[in-house]
CSV table of C-alpha atoms in Angstrom, one decimal:
chain,number,residue,atom,x,y,z
Z,1,MET,CA,-19.2,-6.4,-10.1
Z,2,PRO,CA,-15.5,-7.1,-10.3
Z,3,LEU,CA,-14.1,-7.5,-13.8
Z,4,VAL,CA,-13.0,-11.1,-12.9
Z,5,ASN,CA,-14.3,-13.1,-9.9
Z,6,SER,CA,-11.9,-14.1,-7.1
Z,7,LEU,CA,-11.3,-17.8,-6.5
Z,8,ALA,CA,-11.6,-19.6,-3.2
Z,9,PRO,CA,-8.7,-19.3,-0.8
Z,10,ASP,CA,-8.0,-23.0,-1.2
Z,11,HIS,CA,-8.1,-23.0,-5.0
Z,12,SER,CA,-4.3,-23.2,-5.2
Z,13,PRO,CA,-2.7,-24.9,-2.1
Z,14,GLU,CA,0.7,-23.3,-2.9
Z,15,THR,CA,-0.9,-19.9,-3.1
Z,16,LYS,CA,-2.9,-20.5,0.1
Z,17,LYS,CA,0.3,-21.4,2.0
Z,18,LEU,CA,2.2,-18.4,0.7
Z,19,ALA,CA,-0.8,-16.1,1.4
Z,20,GLU,CA,-0.6,-16.8,5.1
Z,21,PHE,CA,1.8,-13.8,5.0
Z,22,PHE,CA,-1.3,-11.5,4.6
Z,23,ASN,CA,-2.9,-12.8,7.8
Z,24,GLU,CA,-0.2,-10.9,9.7
Z,25,THR,CA,-0.2,-7.8,7.5
Z,26,LEU,CA,-4.0,-7.4,7.0
Z,27,GLY,CA,-5.7,-10.0,9.0
Z,28,PHE,CA,-7.1,-11.7,5.9
Z,29,CYS,CA,-6.0,-12.7,2.4
Z,30,PRO,CA,-6.8,-9.9,0.0
Z,31,ASN,CA,-9.3,-10.5,-2.8
Z,32,SER,CA,-6.7,-9.2,-5.3
Z,33,VAL,CA,-4.5,-12.2,-4.6
Z,34,LEU,CA,-7.5,-14.5,-4.9
Z,35,THR,CA,-8.2,-13.1,-8.3
Z,36,MET,CA,-4.6,-13.5,-9.4
Z,37,GLN,CA,-5.0,-17.2,-8.7
Z,38,HIS,CA,-6.7,-17.6,-12.1
Z,39,ARG,CA,-3.0,-17.7,-13.1
Z,40,PRO,CA,-1.3,-19.2,-10.1
Z,41,ALA,CA,2.2,-18.3,-11.3
Z,42,ILE,CA,1.1,-14.6,-11.0
Z,43,SER,CA,-0.3,-15.0,-7.5
Z,44,LYS,CA,2.8,-16.9,-6.3
Z,45,ALA,CA,5.2,-14.4,-7.9
Z,46,PHE,CA,3.3,-11.4,-6.5
Z,47,ILE,CA,3.3,-12.8,-2.9
Z,48,ASN,CA,7.0,-13.5,-3.0
Z,49,LEU,CA,7.7,-10.0,-4.4
Z,50,ASN,CA,5.5,-8.5,-1.7
Z,51,LYS,CA,7.4,-10.4,1.0
Z,52,ALA,CA,10.7,-9.3,-0.4
Z,53,VAL,CA,9.7,-5.6,-0.8
Z,54,MET,CA,8.2,-5.4,2.7
Z,55,ALA,CA,11.2,-7.1,4.4
Z,56,ASN,CA,13.1,-4.6,6.6
Z,57,GLU,CA,16.8,-4.3,5.7
Z,58,GLY,CA,17.5,-0.9,7.0
Z,59,ARG,CA,15.8,2.0,8.9
Z,60,VAL,CA,12.7,2.1,6.7
Z,61,THR,CA,10.2,0.8,9.2
Z,62,SER,CA,7.2,-1.4,8.3
Z,63,ALA,CA,4.9,1.4,9.3
Z,64,LEU,CA,6.6,3.9,7.0
Z,65,LYS,CA,6.6,1.4,4.1
Z,66,ARG,CA,2.8,1.2,4.5
Z,67,MET,CA,2.4,5.0,4.7
Z,68,ILE,CA,4.6,5.2,1.5
Z,69,ALA,CA,2.1,2.8,-0.1
Z,70,TRP,CA,-0.8,4.9,1.1
Z,71,VAL,CA,0.6,8.1,-0.4
Z,72,GLY,CA,1.2,6.4,-3.7
Z,73,SER,CA,-2.2,4.8,-3.8
Z,74,ASN,CA,-3.8,8.1,-2.9
Z,75,ALA,CA,-2.0,9.8,-5.8
Z,76,ALA,CA,-3.2,7.0,-8.1
Z,77,GLY,CA,-6.7,7.2,-6.8
Z,78,CYS,CA,-7.0,3.5,-5.9
Z,79,ARG,CA,-9.5,3.3,-3.0
Z,80,TYR,CA,-8.9,-0.4,-2.4
Z,81,CYS,CA,-5.1,0.1,-2.0
Z,82,GLN,CA,-5.6,3.2,0.1
Z,83,ALA,CA,-7.7,1.2,2.7
Z,84,HIS,CA,-5.3,-1.7,2.6
Z,85,ALA,CA,-2.2,0.5,3.1
Z,86,ILE,CA,-3.6,2.5,6.0
Z,87,ARG,CA,-4.8,-0.8,7.7
Z,88,ALA,CA,-1.4,-2.3,7.4
Z,89,ALA,CA,0.2,0.9,8.7
Z,90,GLU,CA,-2.0,0.7,11.7
Z,91,ARG,CA,-1.2,-3.0,12.3
Z,92,TYR,CA,2.6,-2.3,11.9
Z,93,GLY,CA,2.7,0.3,14.6
Z,94,ALA,CA,2.2,3.7,12.9
Z,95,GLU,CA,1.6,6.3,15.6
Z,96,GLN,CA,-2.0,7.3,16.1
Z,97,ASP,CA,-1.2,10.9,15.2
Z,98,GLN,CA,0.3,9.8,11.9
Z,99,LEU,CA,-2.7,7.6,11.1
Z,100,ASP,CA,-5.1,10.4,12.0
Z,101,ASN,CA,-3.1,13.1,10.0
Z,102,ILE,CA,-1.7,11.2,7.1
Z,103,TRP,CA,-3.3,13.7,4.7
Z,104,GLU,CA,-1.3,16.5,6.4
Z,105,TYR,CA,2.1,14.7,6.5
Z,106,ARG,CA,3.9,17.7,5.0
Z,107,THR,CA,3.1,19.9,8.0
Z,108,HIS,CA,1.9,17.8,10.9
Z,109,PRO,CA,4.5,17.4,13.7
Z,110,ALA,CA,3.9,13.6,13.9
Z,111,PHE,CA,6.0,13.3,10.8
Z,112,SER,CA,9.8,13.9,10.7
Z,113,ASP,CA,11.7,15.5,7.9
Z,114,ALA,CA,12.9,12.0,7.0
Z,115,ASP,CA,9.3,10.8,6.8
Z,116,ARG,CA,8.4,13.8,4.7
Z,117,ALA,CA,11.2,13.1,2.2
Z,118,ALA,CA,10.1,9.5,1.9
Z,119,LEU,CA,6.4,10.4,1.4
Z,120,ASP,CA,7.1,13.2,-1.0
Z,121,PHE,CA,9.2,10.6,-3.0
Z,122,SER,CA,6.2,8.3,-3.1
Z,123,LEU,CA,3.9,11.1,-4.3
Z,124,ALA,CA,6.3,12.3,-7.0
Z,125,ALA,CA,7.1,8.7,-8.2
Z,126,SER,CA,3.4,7.8,-8.4
Z,127,GLN,CA,2.4,10.7,-10.6
Z,128,VAL,CA,2.0,10.6,-14.4
Z,129,PRO,CA,4.3,12.0,-15.7
Z,130,ASN,CA,6.7,10.9,-13.0
Z,131,ALA,CA,7.8,13.9,-10.9
Z,132,VAL,CA,11.0,12.5,-9.3
Z,133,ASP,CA,13.6,15.2,-9.8
Z,134,GLU,CA,16.9,16.4,-8.4
Z,135,GLU,CA,15.3,18.2,-5.4
Z,136,ILE,CA,13.6,14.9,-4.4
Z,137,LYS,CA,16.9,13.1,-4.8
Z,138,LEU,CA,18.8,15.6,-2.6
Z,139,ARG,CA,16.1,15.5,0.1
Z,140,LEU,CA,16.2,11.7,0.2
Z,141,TYR,CA,20.0,11.6,0.5
Z,142,GLU,CA,19.8,13.9,3.5
Z,143,HIS,CA,18.1,11.2,5.5
Z,144,TRP,CA,18.4,7.8,3.7
Z,145,ASN,CA,21.1,5.6,2.1
Z,146,GLU,CA,20.9,4.0,-1.3
Z,147,GLY,CA,19.7,0.6,0.0
Z,148,GLU,CA,16.8,2.3,1.9
Z,149,ILE,CA,15.9,4.4,-1.2
Z,150,VAL,CA,15.7,1.1,-3.1
Z,151,GLU,CA,13.4,-0.3,-0.5
Z,152,MET,CA,11.1,2.7,-0.7
Z,153,LEU,CA,11.0,2.5,-4.5
Z,154,GLY,CA,10.2,-1.2,-4.2
Z,155,VAL,CA,7.1,-0.3,-2.2
Z,156,ILE,CA,6.1,2.5,-4.6
Z,157,SER,CA,6.5,0.2,-7.6
Z,158,LEU,CA,4.7,-2.7,-5.9
Z,159,PHE,CA,1.7,-0.5,-5.2
Z,160,GLY,CA,1.8,1.0,-8.7
Z,161,TYR,CA,1.1,-2.6,-9.9
Z,162,LEU,CA,-1.6,-3.1,-7.2
Z,163,ASN,CA,-3.2,0.3,-8.0
Z,164,ARG,CA,-3.6,-0.7,-11.7
Z,165,TRP,CA,-4.6,-4.2,-10.8
Z,166,ASN,CA,-7.3,-3.4,-8.3
Z,167,ASP,CA,-8.7,-0.3,-10.0
Z,168,SER,CA,-9.0,-2.0,-13.3
Z,169,MET,CA,-10.3,-5.2,-11.7
Z,170,GLY,CA,-12.8,-3.4,-9.4
Z,171,THR,CA,-11.7,-5.8,-6.7
Z,172,SER,CA,-14.3,-6.3,-4.0
Z,173,ILE,CA,-13.0,-4.8,-0.8
Z,174,GLU,CA,-12.9,-6.8,2.4
Z,175,ASP,CA,-14.8,-5.7,5.6
Z,176,GLY,CA,-11.6,-5.2,7.6
Z,177,ALA,CA,-10.2,-2.8,4.9
Z,178,VAL,CA,-13.5,-0.9,4.8
Z,179,GLU,CA,-13.3,-0.5,8.6
Z,180,SER,CA,-9.8,1.0,8.4
Z,181,GLY,CA,-10.7,3.1,5.4
Z,182,GLU,CA,-13.7,4.6,7.0
Z,183,GLN,CA,-11.9,5.2,10.3
Z,184,TYR,CA,-8.8,7.0,9.0
Z,185,LEU,CA,-9.7,8.2,5.5
Z,186,GLY,CA,-13.5,8.7,5.6
Z,187,LYS,CA,-13.3,12.3,7.0
Z,188,HIS,CA,-11.6,13.2,3.7
Z,189,GLY,CA,-14.2,11.5,1.5
Z,190,TRP,CA,-12.9,7.9,1.2
Z,191,GLU,CA,-15.6,5.4,0.1
Z,192,LYS,CA,-15.6,2.0,-1.4
Z,193,GLY,CA,-16.4,3.3,-4.9
Z,194,LYS,CA,-16.2,0.6,-7.5
Z,195,HIS,CA,-14.8,-1.9,-4.9
Z,196,ASP,CA,-18.2,-2.4,-3.2
Z,197,GLY,CA,-18.7,-5.7,-5.1
Z,198,THR,CA,-22.1,-4.7,-6.6
Z,199,ARG,CA,-21.2,-2.6,-9.6
């Protein structure tokens, strides 16, 4: 069972209104947000931060942002966030070859050198201890400007929060996220784990 039960979607009218954002990104309001409602200031602040981080201000596409989130969540081991990130990448237009081969992003031709630099940045930044170094910086600057790097680190940091929240909480995973996780990640051993709602 989750550490703390999620509250009903209409528990906080203000959170419910803000959470309509997730109907576009995922097709449902995540149980993580419904759990945050125990302290509505947290759920509202999180949704607004999520919207700001995922806004497109440069060349970092919505699909790439979600793949950045997936790489970071995979490094952190959060199965809940892995499934959410890959589902959102699909919904935001990631190429089928990218979705099917996200595990091989370093070598698969569906990914450009710019993609690889961004995804390696996510992997390095999501490790403990943090592995962002001069080589990562130089590769980023070959393809991206400072504002775009800020956008990427915003995604990485947002999902760092979510990885800790959902893995510690044991947040129950939604059916739609399970479907995407099994479709794109199952061949590499993805499963619900602690997020199945019964432990």
